[in-house]
PDB file of C-alpha atoms in Angstrom:
ATOM      1  CA  SER A 930     101.467  98.047 105.576  1.00 51.00           C
ATOM      2  CA  GLN A 931     100.692  95.240 108.010  1.00 78.00           C
ATOM      3  CA  GLU A 932     104.325  94.261 107.796  1.00 89.00           C
ATOM      4  CA  LEU A 933     105.165  97.285 109.891  1.00 94.00           C
ATOM      5  CA  GLU A 934     103.159  98.100 112.970  1.00 95.00           C
ATOM      6  CA  GLN A 935     103.495 101.454 114.670  1.00 96.00           C
ATOM      7  CA  SER A 936     102.335 102.217 118.164  1.00 96.00           C
ATOM      8  CA  PRO A 937     100.672 104.190 119.436  1.00 97.00           C
ATOM      9  CA  GLN A 938      98.482 105.411 116.586  1.00 95.00           C
ATOM     10  CA  SER A 939      98.175 108.779 118.247  1.00 96.00           C
ATOM     11  CA  LEU A 940      99.717 110.480 121.213  1.00 96.00           C
ATOM     12  CA  ILE A 941      98.986 113.654 123.127  1.00 97.00           C
ATOM     13  CA  VAL A 942     101.713 114.828 125.466  1.00 98.00           C
ATOM     14  CA  GLN A 943     102.274 117.868 127.564  1.00 97.00           C
ATOM     15  CA  GLU A 944     105.087 120.146 126.521  1.00 97.00           C
ATOM     16  CA  GLY A 945     108.315 119.145 128.234  1.00 97.00           C
ATOM     17  CA  LYS A 946     107.405 115.488 128.622  1.00 97.00           C
ATOM     18  CA  ASN A 947     109.275 112.584 127.060  1.00 97.00           C
ATOM     19  CA  LEU A 948     107.645 110.118 124.703  1.00 98.00           C
ATOM     20  CA  THR A 949     108.406 106.966 122.742  1.00 98.00           C
ATOM     21  CA  ILE A 950     107.026 105.670 119.447  1.00 98.00           C
ATOM     22  CA  ASN A 951     107.590 102.085 118.406  1.00 97.00           C
ATOM     23  CA  CYS A 952     107.839 100.422 115.014  1.00 97.00           C
ATOM     24  CA  THR A 953     107.758  96.629 114.842  1.00 96.00           C
ATOM     25  CA  SER A 954     108.354  94.506 111.784  1.00 94.00           C
ATOM     26  CA  SER A 955     107.005  91.056 111.016  1.00 92.00           C
ATOM     27  CA  LYS A 956     109.993  90.423 108.769  1.00 90.00           C
ATOM     28  CA  THR A 957     113.747  90.849 108.928  1.00 88.00           C
ATOM     29  CA  LEU A 958     114.775  94.456 108.854  1.00 88.00           C
ATOM     30  CA  TYR A 959     117.447  95.429 106.350  1.00 86.00           C
ATOM     31  CA  GLY A 960     117.107  99.104 107.104  1.00 89.00           C
ATOM     32  CA  LEU A 961     114.764 101.266 109.134  1.00 93.00           C
ATOM     33  CA  TYR A 962     113.943 104.877 108.337  1.00 94.00           C
ATOM     34  CA  TRP A 963     112.142 107.466 110.425  1.00 96.00           C
ATOM     35  CA  TYR A 964     110.279 110.367 108.863  1.00 96.00           C
ATOM     36  CA  LYS A 965     108.289 113.280 110.183  1.00 96.00           C
ATOM     37  CA  GLN A 966     105.371 114.848 108.378  1.00 95.00           C
ATOM     38  CA  LYS A 967     103.775 118.122 109.301  1.00 91.00           C
ATOM     39  CA  TYR A 968     100.075 118.281 108.615  1.00 84.00           C
ATOM     40  CA  GLY A 969      99.405 118.761 104.916  1.00 83.00           C
ATOM     41  CA  GLU A 970     103.054 118.658 103.947  1.00 88.00           C
ATOM     42  CA  GLY A 971     105.607 116.206 102.615  1.00 90.00           C
ATOM     43  CA  LEU A 972     107.809 113.822 104.554  1.00 93.00           C
ATOM     44  CA  ILE A 973     111.056 114.934 106.124  1.00 93.00           C
ATOM     45  CA  PHE A 974     113.780 112.335 106.634  1.00 93.00           C
ATOM     46  CA  LEU A 975     114.961 112.100 110.241  1.00 94.00           C
ATOM     47  CA  MET A 976     117.375 109.201 110.410  1.00 92.00           C
ATOM     48  CA  MET A 977     118.216 105.722 109.193  1.00 92.00           C
ATOM     49  CA  LEU A 978     119.256 102.674 111.204  1.00 92.00           C
ATOM     50  CA  GLN A 979     120.807  99.573 109.720  1.00 87.00           C
ATOM     51  CA  LYS A 980     122.658  97.625 112.344  1.00 81.00           C
ATOM     52  CA  GLY A 981     121.294  95.891 115.397  1.00 82.00           C
ATOM     53  CA  GLY A 982     121.876  97.996 118.468  1.00 85.00           C
ATOM     54  CA  GLU A 983     122.476 101.106 116.403  1.00 91.00           C
ATOM     55  CA  GLU A 984     121.375 104.358 117.958  1.00 93.00           C
ATOM     56  CA  LYS A 985     121.250 107.784 116.358  1.00 93.00           C
ATOM     57  CA  SER A 986     120.286 111.176 117.664  1.00 93.00           C
ATOM     58  CA  HIS A 987     119.232 114.420 116.080  1.00 87.00           C
ATOM     59  CA  GLU A 988     118.643 117.281 118.468  1.00 87.00           C
ATOM     60  CA  LYS A 989     116.205 115.874 121.019  1.00 93.00           C
ATOM     61  CA  ILE A 990     115.153 112.864 118.975  1.00 96.00           C
ATOM     62  CA  THR A 991     116.840 109.497 119.430  1.00 97.00           C
ATOM     63  CA  ALA A 992     116.155 106.343 117.460  1.00 97.00           C
ATOM     64  CA  LYS A 993     117.300 102.834 118.291  1.00 95.00           C
ATOM     65  CA  LEU A 994     117.186  99.544 116.438  1.00 94.00           C
ATOM     66  CA  ASP A 995     116.636  96.281 118.291  1.00 91.00           C
ATOM     67  CA  GLU A 996     117.558  93.607 115.788  1.00 83.00           C
ATOM     68  CA  LYS A 997     116.386  90.699 117.929  1.00 85.00           C
ATOM     69  CA  LYS A 998     112.928  92.157 118.352  1.00 83.00           C
ATOM     70  CA  GLN A 999     112.831  93.514 114.779  1.00 90.00           C
ATOM     71  CA  GLN A1000     111.806  96.769 116.340  1.00 94.00           C
ATOM     72  CA  SER A1001     112.829 100.383 116.372  1.00 96.00           C
ATOM     73  CA  SER A1002     111.916 103.026 118.893  1.00 96.00           C
ATOM     74  CA  LEU A1003     111.881 106.777 118.473  1.00 98.00           C
ATOM     75  CA  HIS A1004     112.291 108.731 121.668  1.00 98.00           C
ATOM     76  CA  ILE A1005     111.701 112.449 122.045  1.00 97.00           C
ATOM     77  CA  THR A1006     113.080 114.154 125.108  1.00 96.00           C
ATOM     78  CA  ALA A1007     111.452 117.271 126.541  1.00 97.00           C
ATOM     79  CA  SER A1008     108.853 117.574 123.800  1.00 97.00           C
ATOM     80  CA  GLN A1009     108.085 120.939 122.230  1.00 96.00           C
ATOM     81  CA  PRO A1010     105.218 122.159 120.051  1.00 95.00           C
ATOM     82  CA  SER A1011     107.601 121.962 117.082  1.00 95.00           C
ATOM     83  CA  HIS A1012     107.697 118.183 117.519  1.00 96.00           C
ATOM     84  CA  ALA A1013     104.021 117.875 116.671  1.00 96.00           C
ATOM     85  CA  GLY A1014     103.191 116.019 113.480  1.00 96.00           C
ATOM     86  CA  ILE A1015     102.986 112.531 112.084  1.00 96.00           C
ATOM     87  CA  TYR A1016     105.926 110.197 112.554  1.00 97.00           C
ATOM     88  CA  LEU A1017     106.301 107.369 110.085  1.00 96.00           C
ATOM     89  CA  CYS A1018     108.674 104.468 110.022  1.00 96.00           C
ATOM     90  CA  GLY A1019     109.711 102.936 106.727  1.00 95.00           C
ATOM     91  CA  ALA A1020     111.657  99.747 106.263  1.00 93.00           C
ATOM     92  CA  VAL A1021     113.536  97.694 103.765  1.00 89.00           C
ATOM     93  CA  LEU A1022     112.223  94.171 104.294  1.00 88.00           C
ATOM     94  CA  ASN A1023     114.212  92.369 101.650  1.00 80.00           C
ATOM     95  CA  SER A1024     117.808  92.494 100.570  1.00 75.00           C
ATOM     96  CA  GLY A1025     118.550  94.448  97.435  1.00 72.00           C
ATOM     97  CA  ASN A1026     116.827  97.541  96.189  1.00 76.00           C
ATOM     98  CA  THR A1027     113.264  96.791  97.219  1.00 85.00           C
ATOM     99  CA  PRO A1028     111.152  99.870  97.945  1.00 91.00           C
ATOM    100  CA  LEU A1029     110.409 101.061 101.428  1.00 93.00           C
ATOM    101  CA  VAL A1030     107.244  99.871 103.109  1.00 94.00           C
ATOM    102  CA  PHE A1031     105.735 102.163 105.701  1.00 95.00           C
ATOM    103  CA  GLY A1032     103.831 101.896 108.908  1.00 95.00           C
ATOM    104  CA  LYS A1033     100.549 103.738 109.311  1.00 95.00           C
ATOM    105  CA  GLY A1034     102.123 106.541 111.277  1.00 95.00           C
ATOM    106  CA  THR A1035     101.825 107.996 114.758  1.00 96.00           C
ATOM    107  CA  ARG A1036     100.102 111.338 115.155  1.00 96.00           C
ATOM    108  CA  LEU A1037     101.772 113.394 117.880  1.00 97.00           C
ATOM    109  CA  SER A1038     100.210 116.420 119.491  1.00 97.00           C
ATOM    110  CA  VAL A1039     102.101 118.523 122.037  1.00 97.00           C
ATOM    111  CA  ILE A1040     100.024 120.697 124.302  1.00 96.00           C
ATOM    112  CA  ALA A1041     101.154 123.550 126.503  1.00 90.00           C
TER     113      ALA A1041
ATOM    114  CA  ASP B 678     112.713 120.953  97.653  1.00 48.00           C
ATOM    115  CA  ALA B 679     115.860 118.861  97.287  1.00 61.00           C
ATOM    116  CA  GLY B 680     115.392 118.702  93.504  1.00 89.00           C
ATOM    117  CA  ILE B 681     112.001 117.034  93.305  1.00 94.00           C
ATOM    118  CA  THR B 682     108.767 118.685  92.295  1.00 96.00           C
ATOM    119  CA  GLN B 683     105.267 117.366  91.814  1.00 97.00           C
ATOM    120  CA  SER B 684     102.560 118.844  89.662  1.00 96.00           C
ATOM    121  CA  PRO B 685      99.828 119.723  90.030  1.00 97.00           C
ATOM    122  CA  ARG B 686      99.688 120.328  93.780  1.00 96.00           C
ATOM    123  CA  HIS B 687      95.914 120.080  93.843  1.00 97.00           C
ATOM    124  CA  LYS B 688      93.423 118.665  91.389  1.00 97.00           C
ATOM    125  CA  VAL B 689      89.719 117.973  91.323  1.00 98.00           C
ATOM    126  CA  THR B 690      88.504 115.680  88.598  1.00 97.00           C
ATOM    127  CA  GLU B 691      85.372 113.816  87.654  1.00 97.00           C
ATOM    128  CA  THR B 692      84.853 110.089  87.895  1.00 97.00           C
ATOM    129  CA  GLY B 693      85.828 108.297  84.725  1.00 97.00           C
ATOM    130  CA  THR B 694      88.296 110.875  83.444  1.00 97.00           C
ATOM    131  CA  PRO B 695      91.990 110.125  82.957  1.00 96.00           C
ATOM    132  CA  VAL B 696      94.423 112.021  85.156  1.00 97.00           C
ATOM    133  CA  THR B 697      98.191 112.312  84.940  1.00 98.00           C
ATOM    134  CA  LEU B 698     100.411 113.414  87.791  1.00 98.00           C
ATOM    135  CA  ARG B 699     103.970 114.439  87.153  1.00 98.00           C
ATOM    136  CA  CYS B 700     107.088 114.001  89.231  1.00 98.00           C
ATOM    137  CA  HIS B 701     110.216 115.823  88.142  1.00 97.00           C
ATOM    138  CA  GLN B 702     113.695 115.488  89.593  1.00 96.00           C
ATOM    139  CA  THR B 703     116.802 117.480  88.826  1.00 94.00           C
ATOM    140  CA  GLU B 704     119.326 115.140  90.445  1.00 87.00           C
ATOM    141  CA  ASN B 705     119.550 112.298  87.922  1.00 89.00           C
ATOM    142  CA  HIS B 706     118.653 109.577  90.423  1.00 92.00           C
ATOM    143  CA  ARG B 707     117.866 106.135  89.095  1.00 92.00           C
ATOM    144  CA  TYR B 708     115.053 105.163  91.469  1.00 94.00           C
ATOM    145  CA  MET B 709     111.719 106.942  91.645  1.00 96.00           C
ATOM    146  CA  TYR B 710     108.528 105.973  93.471  1.00 97.00           C
ATOM    147  CA  TRP B 711     104.857 106.814  93.647  1.00 98.00           C
ATOM    148  CA  TYR B 712     103.019 106.372  96.948  1.00 98.00           C
ATOM    149  CA  ARG B 713      99.533 107.264  98.046  1.00 98.00           C
ATOM    150  CA  GLN B 714      98.662 108.323 101.575  1.00 96.00           C
ATOM    151  CA  ASP B 715      95.251 107.698 103.078  1.00 94.00           C
ATOM    152  CA  PRO B 716      93.951 107.949 106.633  1.00 89.00           C
ATOM    153  CA  GLY B 717      94.251 104.616 108.374  1.00 86.00           C
ATOM    154  CA  HIS B 718      96.524 103.185 105.707  1.00 89.00           C
ATOM    155  CA  GLY B 719      99.669 105.234 105.876  1.00 89.00           C
ATOM    156  CA  LEU B 720     101.832 105.318 102.765  1.00 94.00           C
ATOM    157  CA  ARG B 721     101.336 102.590 100.195  1.00 96.00           C
ATOM    158  CA  LEU B 722     103.475 101.994  97.141  1.00 97.00           C
ATOM    159  CA  ILE B 723     101.738 102.273  93.772  1.00 98.00           C
ATOM    160  CA  HIS B 724     104.548 101.856  91.259  1.00 98.00           C
ATOM    161  CA  TYR B 725     108.246 102.463  91.122  1.00 97.00           C
ATOM    162  CA  SER B 726     110.953 102.859  88.526  1.00 96.00           C
ATOM    163  CA  TYR B 727     114.555 101.703  88.539  1.00 93.00           C
ATOM    164  CA  GLY B 728     115.549 103.329  85.282  1.00 93.00           C
ATOM    165  CA  VAL B 729     114.270 104.754  82.028  1.00 95.00           C
ATOM    166  CA  LYS B 730     111.439 102.526  80.807  1.00 93.00           C
ATOM    167  CA  ASP B 731     112.010 100.179  83.767  1.00 95.00           C
ATOM    168  CA  THR B 732     109.062 100.094  86.118  1.00 96.00           C
ATOM    169  CA  ASP B 733     107.422  97.673  88.502  1.00 96.00           C
ATOM    170  CA  LYS B 734     104.177  97.388  90.414  1.00 96.00           C
ATOM    171  CA  GLY B 735     103.692  98.106  94.047  1.00 95.00           C
ATOM    172  CA  GLU B 736     101.122  97.093  96.605  1.00 93.00           C
ATOM    173  CA  VAL B 737      98.205  99.119  95.175  1.00 96.00           C
ATOM    174  CA  SER B 738      98.847  99.324  91.443  1.00 97.00           C
ATOM    175  CA  ASP B 739      95.374  98.466  90.115  1.00 96.00           C
ATOM    176  CA  GLY B 740      93.896 101.377  88.172  1.00 96.00           C
ATOM    177  CA  TYR B 741      97.235 103.109  87.775  1.00 98.00           C
ATOM    178  CA  SER B 742      99.911 103.126  85.117  1.00 97.00           C
ATOM    179  CA  VAL B 743     103.285 104.826  84.990  1.00 98.00           C
ATOM    180  CA  SER B 744     105.794 105.905  82.420  1.00 97.00           C
ATOM    181  CA  ARG B 745     109.382 106.989  82.550  1.00 97.00           C
ATOM    182  CA  SER B 746     110.690 108.040  79.165  1.00 96.00           C
ATOM    183  CA  LYS B 747     113.547 110.090  80.608  1.00 95.00           C
ATOM    184  CA  THR B 748     115.456 110.008  83.866  1.00 95.00           C
ATOM    185  CA  GLU B 749     114.023 113.195  85.289  1.00 96.00           C
ATOM    186  CA  ASP B 750     110.307 112.548  84.824  1.00 97.00           C
ATOM    187  CA  PHE B 751     108.067 109.856  86.311  1.00 98.00           C
ATOM    188  CA  LEU B 752     104.408 110.093  85.352  1.00 98.00           C
ATOM    189  CA  LEU B 753     101.507 108.480  87.174  1.00 98.00           C
ATOM    190  CA  THR B 754      98.275 108.034  85.234  1.00 98.00           C
ATOM    191  CA  LEU B 755      94.888 107.161  86.596  1.00 97.00           C
ATOM    192  CA  GLU B 756      93.347 105.594  83.553  1.00 93.00           C
ATOM    193  CA  SER B 757      89.740 106.191  84.607  1.00 97.00           C
ATOM    194  CA  ALA B 758      89.561 107.979  87.927  1.00 97.00           C
ATOM    195  CA  THR B 759      87.319 106.592  90.672  1.00 97.00           C
ATOM    196  CA  SER B 760      86.320 108.051  94.027  1.00 97.00           C
ATOM    197  CA  SER B 761      88.506 105.448  95.764  1.00 97.00           C
ATOM    198  CA  GLN B 762      91.497 107.127  94.164  1.00 98.00           C
ATOM    199  CA  THR B 763      90.873 110.330  96.066  1.00 98.00           C
ATOM    200  CA  SER B 764      94.094 110.609  98.006  1.00 97.00           C
ATOM    201  CA  VAL B 765      97.340 112.456  98.516  1.00 97.00           C
ATOM    202  CA  TYR B 766      99.989 111.219  96.119  1.00 98.00           C
ATOM    203  CA  PHE B 767     103.678 111.454  96.912  1.00 98.00           C
ATOM    204  CA  CYS B 768     106.612 110.970  94.627  1.00 97.00           C
ATOM    205  CA  ALA B 769     109.999 110.034  96.044  1.00 96.00           C
ATOM    206  CA  ILE B 770     113.541 109.621  94.818  1.00 94.00           C
ATOM    207  CA  LYS B 771     116.281 107.481  96.248  1.00 90.00           C
ATOM    208  CA  PRO B 772     119.639 109.197  96.520  1.00 81.00           C
ATOM    209  CA  GLY B 773     122.563 107.126  95.382  1.00 69.00           C
ATOM    210  CA  GLN B 774     124.565 107.461  98.555  1.00 61.00           C
ATOM    211  CA  GLY B 775     123.741 105.282 101.533  1.00 59.00           C
ATOM    212  CA  GLY B 776     122.619 106.670 104.840  1.00 62.00           C
ATOM    213  CA  SER B 777     120.068 109.095 103.498  1.00 71.00           C
ATOM    214  CA  GLY B 778     116.460 108.187 103.099  1.00 83.00           C
ATOM    215  CA  TYR B 779     114.180 108.781 100.198  1.00 90.00           C
ATOM    216  CA  THR B 780     113.473 112.403  99.369  1.00 92.00           C
ATOM    217  CA  PHE B 781     109.784 113.097  98.995  1.00 94.00           C
ATOM    218  CA  GLY B 782     107.965 115.657  96.955  1.00 94.00           C
ATOM    219  CA  SER B 783     105.395 117.977  98.476  1.00 94.00           C
ATOM    220  CA  GLY B 784     102.498 115.818  97.335  1.00 96.00           C
ATOM    221  CA  THR B 785      99.492 116.129  95.057  1.00 97.00           C
ATOM    222  CA  ARG B 786      96.071 116.247  96.631  1.00 97.00           C
ATOM    223  CA  LEU B 787      93.650 114.603  94.202  1.00 98.00           C
ATOM    224  CA  THR B 788      89.904 114.650  94.656  1.00 98.00           C
ATOM    225  CA  VAL B 789      87.693 112.547  92.394  1.00 98.00           C
ATOM    226  CA  VAL B 790      84.067 113.670  92.423  1.00 97.00           C
TER     227      VAL B 790
END
């Protein structure tokens, strides 16, 4: 959806390096979700952010929500081959029970 | 996986034929969704349901219809399949509790020849 822009579209990093993926909304964010998808498989939920300034971590992955910028960042520390895949952000852009809209995804490759 | 299954997993069909994809959940959730995933487009919403016989259109609903006659099943029908409908189709459910995202099925890879 053009309402959610992810950057970069693809990323190749060396194992052990840190990286950041951004998700920017053109509308007010009522909730921001990060998913990971391994090639040819379904989506795995990583974490959800709702409040401005909120930050959550899961193992070596940290996500933050910047309410003023309507943006979320996903940061991976010391990347590993297991981090490779497609990362998608999904957002609730209206109050109520409106369905998630998704960005186009960021394809991450981790090389030795 | 987490009480949601899609069938079939793979299908090849001919242009002009009707196709029905099935999404089945075992968790009695109210909300169910159908998305399609295409290179360069990400995930786009086709239709969704907020209860039995309650459905609404998404961003890319043309050429698709849905039905939900019981809580556990959400069917997606391609009325007359076209090559542009070649895609990977994902069903999702929305858990009732906050803080957890949608749970997605494993997907159906549909090829229209």
